[in-house]
Short mmCIF file of C-alpha atoms in Angstrom, two decimals:
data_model
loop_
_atom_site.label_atom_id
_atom_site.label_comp_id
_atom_site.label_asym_id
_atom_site.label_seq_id
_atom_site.Cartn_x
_atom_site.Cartn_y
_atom_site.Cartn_z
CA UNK A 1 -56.34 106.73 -64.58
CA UNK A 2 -53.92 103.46 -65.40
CA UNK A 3 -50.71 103.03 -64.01
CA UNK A 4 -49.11 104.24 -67.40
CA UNK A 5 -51.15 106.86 -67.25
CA UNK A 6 -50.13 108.01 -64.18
CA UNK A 7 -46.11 107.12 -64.72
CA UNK A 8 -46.56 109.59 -67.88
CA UNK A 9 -48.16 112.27 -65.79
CA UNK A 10 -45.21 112.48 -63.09
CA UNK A 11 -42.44 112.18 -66.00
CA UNK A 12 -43.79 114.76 -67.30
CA UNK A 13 -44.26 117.21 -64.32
CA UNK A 14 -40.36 116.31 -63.30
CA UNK A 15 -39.30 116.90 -67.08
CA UNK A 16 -41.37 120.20 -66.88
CA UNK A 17 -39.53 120.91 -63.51
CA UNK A 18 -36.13 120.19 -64.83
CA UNK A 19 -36.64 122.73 -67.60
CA UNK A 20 -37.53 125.28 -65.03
CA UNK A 21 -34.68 124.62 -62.92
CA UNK A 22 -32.15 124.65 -65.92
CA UNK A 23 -33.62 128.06 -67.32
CA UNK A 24 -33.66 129.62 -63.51
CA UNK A 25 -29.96 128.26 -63.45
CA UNK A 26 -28.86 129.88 -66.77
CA UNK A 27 -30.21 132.93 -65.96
CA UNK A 28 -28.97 133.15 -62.30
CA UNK A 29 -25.29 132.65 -64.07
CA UNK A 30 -25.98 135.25 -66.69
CA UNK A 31 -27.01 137.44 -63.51
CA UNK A 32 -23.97 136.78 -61.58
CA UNK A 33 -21.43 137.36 -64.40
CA UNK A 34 -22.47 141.09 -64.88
CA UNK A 35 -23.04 141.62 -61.15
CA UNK A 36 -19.42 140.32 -60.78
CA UNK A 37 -18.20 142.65 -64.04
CA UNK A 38 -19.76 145.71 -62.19
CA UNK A 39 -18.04 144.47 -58.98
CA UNK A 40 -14.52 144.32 -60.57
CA UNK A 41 -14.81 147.52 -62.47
CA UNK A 42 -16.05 149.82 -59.58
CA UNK A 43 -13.14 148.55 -57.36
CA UNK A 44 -10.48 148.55 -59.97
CA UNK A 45 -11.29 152.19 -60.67
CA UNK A 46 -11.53 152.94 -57.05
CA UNK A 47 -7.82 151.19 -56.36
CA UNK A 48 -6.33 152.71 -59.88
CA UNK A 49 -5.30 156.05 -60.22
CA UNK A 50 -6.94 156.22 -63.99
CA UNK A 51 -8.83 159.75 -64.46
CA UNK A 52 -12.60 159.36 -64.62
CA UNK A 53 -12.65 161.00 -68.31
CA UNK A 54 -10.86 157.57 -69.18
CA UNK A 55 -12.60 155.17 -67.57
CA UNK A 56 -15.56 156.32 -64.68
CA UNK A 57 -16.69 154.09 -61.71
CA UNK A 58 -20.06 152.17 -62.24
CA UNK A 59 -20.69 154.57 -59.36
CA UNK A 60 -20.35 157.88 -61.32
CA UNK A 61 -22.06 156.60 -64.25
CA UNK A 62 -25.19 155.75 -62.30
CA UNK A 63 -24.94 159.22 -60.65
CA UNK A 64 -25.18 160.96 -64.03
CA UNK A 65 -29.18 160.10 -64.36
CA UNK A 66 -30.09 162.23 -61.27
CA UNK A 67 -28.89 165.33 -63.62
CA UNK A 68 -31.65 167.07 -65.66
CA UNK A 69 -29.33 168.75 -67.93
CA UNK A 70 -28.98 165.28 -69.98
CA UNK A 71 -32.87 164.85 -69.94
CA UNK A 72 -31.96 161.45 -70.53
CA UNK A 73 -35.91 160.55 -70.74
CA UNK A 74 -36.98 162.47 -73.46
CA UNK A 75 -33.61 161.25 -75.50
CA UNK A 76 -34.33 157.27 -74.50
CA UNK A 77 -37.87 158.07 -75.80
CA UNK A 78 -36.92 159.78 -79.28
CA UNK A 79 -34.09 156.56 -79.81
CA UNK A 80 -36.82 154.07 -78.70
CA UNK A 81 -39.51 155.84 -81.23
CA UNK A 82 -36.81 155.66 -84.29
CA UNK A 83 -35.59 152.02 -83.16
CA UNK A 84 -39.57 150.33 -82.66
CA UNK A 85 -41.12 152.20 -85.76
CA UNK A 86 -38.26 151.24 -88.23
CA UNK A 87 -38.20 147.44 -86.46
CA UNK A 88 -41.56 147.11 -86.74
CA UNK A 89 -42.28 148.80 -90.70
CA UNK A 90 -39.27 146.31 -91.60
CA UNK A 91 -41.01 143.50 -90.50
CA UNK A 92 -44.15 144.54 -91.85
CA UNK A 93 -42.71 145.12 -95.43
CA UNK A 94 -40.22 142.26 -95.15
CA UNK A 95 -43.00 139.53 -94.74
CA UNK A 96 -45.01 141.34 -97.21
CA UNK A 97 -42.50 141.60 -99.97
CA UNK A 98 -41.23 137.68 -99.10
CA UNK A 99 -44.86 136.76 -99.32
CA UNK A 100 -45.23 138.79 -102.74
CA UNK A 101 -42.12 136.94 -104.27
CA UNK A 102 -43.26 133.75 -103.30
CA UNK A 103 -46.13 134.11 -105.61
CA UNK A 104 -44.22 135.12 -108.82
CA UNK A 105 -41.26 134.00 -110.16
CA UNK A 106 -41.16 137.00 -112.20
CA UNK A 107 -40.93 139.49 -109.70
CA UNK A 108 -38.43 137.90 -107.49
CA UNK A 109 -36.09 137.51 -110.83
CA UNK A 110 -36.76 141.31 -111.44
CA UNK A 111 -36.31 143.18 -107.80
CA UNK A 112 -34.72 140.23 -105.99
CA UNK A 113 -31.23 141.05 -107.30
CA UNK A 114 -32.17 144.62 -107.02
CA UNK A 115 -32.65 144.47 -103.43
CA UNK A 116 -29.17 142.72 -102.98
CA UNK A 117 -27.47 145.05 -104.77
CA UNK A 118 -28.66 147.82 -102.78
CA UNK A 119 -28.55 146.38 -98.87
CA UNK A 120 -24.58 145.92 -100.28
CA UNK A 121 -24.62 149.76 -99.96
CA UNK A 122 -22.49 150.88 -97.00
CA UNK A 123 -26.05 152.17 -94.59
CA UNK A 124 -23.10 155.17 -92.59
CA UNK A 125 -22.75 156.43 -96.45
CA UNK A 126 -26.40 156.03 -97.13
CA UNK A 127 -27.50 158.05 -94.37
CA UNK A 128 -26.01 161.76 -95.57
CA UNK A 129 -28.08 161.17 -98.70
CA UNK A 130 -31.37 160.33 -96.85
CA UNK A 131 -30.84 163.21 -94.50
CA UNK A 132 -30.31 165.33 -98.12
CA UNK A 133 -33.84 163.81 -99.52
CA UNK A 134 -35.84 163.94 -96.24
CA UNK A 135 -34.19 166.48 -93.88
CA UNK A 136 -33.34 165.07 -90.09
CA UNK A 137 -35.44 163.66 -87.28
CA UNK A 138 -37.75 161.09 -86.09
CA UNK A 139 -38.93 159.69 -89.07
CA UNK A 140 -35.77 159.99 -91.04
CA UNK A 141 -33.49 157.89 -88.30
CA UNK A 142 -36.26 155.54 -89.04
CA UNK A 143 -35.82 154.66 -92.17
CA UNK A 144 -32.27 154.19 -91.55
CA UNK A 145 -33.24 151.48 -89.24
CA UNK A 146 -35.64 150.36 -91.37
CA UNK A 147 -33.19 150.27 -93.79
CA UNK A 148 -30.77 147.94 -91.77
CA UNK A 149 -33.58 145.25 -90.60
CA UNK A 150 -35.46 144.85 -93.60
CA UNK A 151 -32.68 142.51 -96.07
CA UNK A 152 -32.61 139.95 -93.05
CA UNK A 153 -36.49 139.24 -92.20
CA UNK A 154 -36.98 139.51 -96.14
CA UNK A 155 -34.44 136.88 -96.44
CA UNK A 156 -35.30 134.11 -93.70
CA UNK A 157 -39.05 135.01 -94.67
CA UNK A 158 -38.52 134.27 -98.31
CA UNK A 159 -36.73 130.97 -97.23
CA UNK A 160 -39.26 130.02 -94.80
CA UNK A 161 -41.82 130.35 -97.53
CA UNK A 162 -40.08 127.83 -99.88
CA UNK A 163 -39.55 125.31 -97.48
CA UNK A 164 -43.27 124.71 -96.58
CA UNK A 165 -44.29 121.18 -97.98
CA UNK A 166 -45.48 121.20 -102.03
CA UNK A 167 -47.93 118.57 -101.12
CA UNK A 168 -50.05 121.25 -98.44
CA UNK A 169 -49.76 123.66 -100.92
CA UNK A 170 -51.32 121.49 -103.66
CA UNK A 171 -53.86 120.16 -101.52
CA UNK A 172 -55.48 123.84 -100.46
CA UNK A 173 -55.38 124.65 -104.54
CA UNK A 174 -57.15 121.44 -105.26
CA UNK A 175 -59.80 122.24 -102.80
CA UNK A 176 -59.68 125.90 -104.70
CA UNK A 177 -58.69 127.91 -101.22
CA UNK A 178 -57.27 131.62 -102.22
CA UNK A 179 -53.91 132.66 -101.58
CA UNK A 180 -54.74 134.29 -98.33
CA UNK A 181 -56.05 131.07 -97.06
CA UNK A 182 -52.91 129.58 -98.67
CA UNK A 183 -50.31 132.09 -96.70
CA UNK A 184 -52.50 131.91 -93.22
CA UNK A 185 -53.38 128.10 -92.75
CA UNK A 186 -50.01 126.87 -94.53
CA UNK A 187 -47.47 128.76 -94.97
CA UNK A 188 -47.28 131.18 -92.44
CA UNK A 189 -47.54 128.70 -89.53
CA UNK A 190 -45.07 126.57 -91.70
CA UNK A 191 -42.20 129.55 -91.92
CA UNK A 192 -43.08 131.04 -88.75
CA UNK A 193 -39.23 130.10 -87.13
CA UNK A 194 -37.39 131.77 -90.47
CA UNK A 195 -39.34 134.65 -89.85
CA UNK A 196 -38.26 135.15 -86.13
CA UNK A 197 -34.84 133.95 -87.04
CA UNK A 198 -34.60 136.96 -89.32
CA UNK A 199 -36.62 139.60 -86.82
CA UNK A 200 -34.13 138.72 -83.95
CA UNK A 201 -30.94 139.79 -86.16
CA UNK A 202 -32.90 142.60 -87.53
CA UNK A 203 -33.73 143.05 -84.07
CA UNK A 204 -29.91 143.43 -83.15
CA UNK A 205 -29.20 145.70 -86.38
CA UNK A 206 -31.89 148.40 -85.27
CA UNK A 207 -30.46 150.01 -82.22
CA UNK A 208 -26.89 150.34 -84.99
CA UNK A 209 -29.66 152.14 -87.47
CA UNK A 210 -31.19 154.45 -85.02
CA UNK A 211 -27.57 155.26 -83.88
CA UNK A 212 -26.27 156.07 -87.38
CA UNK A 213 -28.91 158.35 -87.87
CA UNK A 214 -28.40 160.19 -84.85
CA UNK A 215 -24.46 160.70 -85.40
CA UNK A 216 -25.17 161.63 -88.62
CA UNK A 217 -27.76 164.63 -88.13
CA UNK A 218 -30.40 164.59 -85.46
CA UNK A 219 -31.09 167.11 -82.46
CA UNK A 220 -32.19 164.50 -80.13
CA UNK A 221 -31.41 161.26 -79.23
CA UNK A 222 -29.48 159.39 -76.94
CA UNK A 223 -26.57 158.69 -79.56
CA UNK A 224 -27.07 163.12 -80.43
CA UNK A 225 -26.15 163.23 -76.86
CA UNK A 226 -23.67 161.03 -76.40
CA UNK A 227 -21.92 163.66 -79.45
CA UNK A 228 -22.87 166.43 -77.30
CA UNK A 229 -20.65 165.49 -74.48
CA UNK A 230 -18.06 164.01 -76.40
CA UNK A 231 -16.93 167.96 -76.47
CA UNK A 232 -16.63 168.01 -72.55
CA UNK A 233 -15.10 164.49 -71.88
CA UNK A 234 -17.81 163.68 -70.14
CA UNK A 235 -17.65 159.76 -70.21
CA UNK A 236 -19.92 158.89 -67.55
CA UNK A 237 -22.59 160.52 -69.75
CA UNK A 238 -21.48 158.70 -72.58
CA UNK A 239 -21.56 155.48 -70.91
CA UNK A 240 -24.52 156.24 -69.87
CA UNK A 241 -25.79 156.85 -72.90
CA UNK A 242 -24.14 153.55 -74.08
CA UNK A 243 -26.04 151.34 -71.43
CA UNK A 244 -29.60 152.85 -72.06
CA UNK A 245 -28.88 152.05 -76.10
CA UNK A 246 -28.24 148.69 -74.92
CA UNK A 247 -30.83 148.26 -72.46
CA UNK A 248 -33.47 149.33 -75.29
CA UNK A 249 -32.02 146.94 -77.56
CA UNK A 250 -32.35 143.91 -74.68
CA UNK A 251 -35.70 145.09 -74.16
CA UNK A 252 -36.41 144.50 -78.41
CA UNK A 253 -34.59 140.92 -78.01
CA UNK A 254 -36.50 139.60 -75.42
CA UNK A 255 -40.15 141.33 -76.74
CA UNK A 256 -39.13 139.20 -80.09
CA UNK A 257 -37.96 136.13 -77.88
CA UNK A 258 -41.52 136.49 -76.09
CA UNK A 259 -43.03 136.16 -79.36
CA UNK A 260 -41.48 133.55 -80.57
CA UNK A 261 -42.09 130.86 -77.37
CA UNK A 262 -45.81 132.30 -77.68
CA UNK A 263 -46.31 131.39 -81.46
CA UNK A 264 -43.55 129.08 -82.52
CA UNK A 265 -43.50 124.84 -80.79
CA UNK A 266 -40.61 124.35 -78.52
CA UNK A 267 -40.11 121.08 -81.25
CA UNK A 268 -39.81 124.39 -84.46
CA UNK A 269 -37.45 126.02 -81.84
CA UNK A 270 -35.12 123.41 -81.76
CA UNK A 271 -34.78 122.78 -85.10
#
C-alpha cells in the first residue's frame, strides 16, 4: 500500500471514529435530559403539597404496572396491533397508488384532487362514521390510522417519483425494460429518501389514529383505558397509559430510522 494510500486509510478510520463519538455524545445528552426531567419531577412532587390526582410522582406512576387490574399488556398489544397494521397498509397503498399516478396523467388529474379533498376531512369527525359502517375494534382503529398516514407517504412518494432523472427513465424504455424494471432499478432507489421522509411523519400520525379510534369506541386499548380511569382520577394510570403510547410510537420512529440508514446513502440522507 502507498503512502496516500495509507494517509486515506487512517483519515478515514478517525472520520469514522469522530462520527461515533458525536452520535454516542448526542445520545448521552438526549439520555441525561430526561433522566434529569424524571429527577426534577419526582422531587418537586415529593417537596410540593400537590395531590397525586393532579400531578403523581414518577414513583407512583411506575408502581401502577405491578397492578393486574389495568392488564396493561394485553391493552399495549391491541394499540400496537391497530398502530403497526394501519402504518404498515398505509405504506403499502401509499407507494402503490404514488407509483400508479406516476404512470398516468389521467388518473392523477381524476383521484389526485379527490384524495385532497378528502384527507381535508377532520379524521376525530371521520371516525363516528367508520365506527357506523364497520362497527368497533381492531381492524376498525386501523383504518383510522391508516387513514391518518396514508396522504403523507402518498405525497413524498409521488414527489420522489417525479424527481428521478428523465434521461434514466428514457434510457431503460429505449432498451424496451417494463415498468417494473423501470420502478425497481430507477425509480425506487431514486425516491427512496421521499418515501421515508413521508413514512416517518406518517409514522408520528399513527399512534394519534390508533388513539382516536380508541376514544371514540373501542373496548380495549391503552387510550380505552386511559377513559376508563378518567372516572376514578386515577392519573398515575393515565400517565401510564400516556408513556406506553409514546414508548410504542419511539419504538415505530426508530424501526423506520433503522430502515432508512440500512437502504438510503448517508450522502441521500443529507440532502
Amino acid at each position: 500500500m502507498t503512502a496516500t494510500g495509507i494517509e486515506t486509510s487512517r483519515a478515514t478510520d478517525v472520520s469514522s471514529a469522530d462520527a461515533i463519538r458525536a452520535t454516542a455524545l448526542r445520545w448521552a445528552a438526549v439520555v441525561a435530559v430526561h433522566v434529569g426531567l424524571i429527577i426534577v419531577w419526582e422531587a418537586g412532587v415529593k417537596l410540593s403539597s400537590l395531590p397525586s390526582f393532579v400531578l403523581p410522582a414518577p414513583s407512583d406512576i411506575l408502581a401502577t404496572l405491578g397492578k393486574r387490574n389495568y392488564s396493561w399488556l394485553d391493552n399495549a398489544r391491541v394499540t400496537a396491533i391497530e398502530i403497526v397494521g394501519g402504518y404498515l397498509l398505509a405504506v403499502v397503498a401509499g407507494i402503490a397508488l404514488a407509483l400508479v399516478f406516476s404512470w398516468s396523467r389521467l388518473l392523477t388529474l381524476a383521484i389526485f384532487p379527490l384524495l385532497v379533498t378528502l384527507n381535508m376531512i377532520p379524521k376525530v369527525a371521520l371516525g363516528p362514521l367508520v365506527i357506523v359502517w364497520f362497527s368497533y375494534g381492531i381492524g376498525t382503529n386501523m383504518l383510522i390510522t391508516f387513514s391518518l398516514c396514508f396522504f403523507p407517504i402518498l405525497l413524498t412518494t409521488l414527489r420522489g417519483l417525479k424527481e428521478v432523472e428523465p434521461d434514466l427513465l428514457d434510457l431503460v424504455r429505449s432498451l424496451k425494460g417494463s415498468r417494473w424494471k423501470m420502478f425497481r432499478y430507477i425509480q425506487l432507489p431514486g425516491s427512496l429518501p421521499y418515501i421515508f421522509s413521508g413514512m416517518k411523519v406518517a409514522a408520528i400520525l399513527a399512534v394519534a389514529g390508533a388513539v382516536v379510534g380508541e376514544f371514540i369506541a373501542s373496548d380495549r386499548g391503552l387510550a380505552y383505558l386511559m377513559i376508563q380511569v378518567q372516572a376514578a382520577l386515577d392519573t398515575a394510570a393515565m400517565f401510564m397509559a400516556v408513556i406506553l403510547l409514546t414508548l410504542i410510537g419511539i419504538a415505530l420512529y426508530l424501526a423506520v430510522l433503522g430502515l432508512e440508514l440500512w437502504l438510503v446513502p448517508r450522502d441521500a440522507r443529507r440532502s
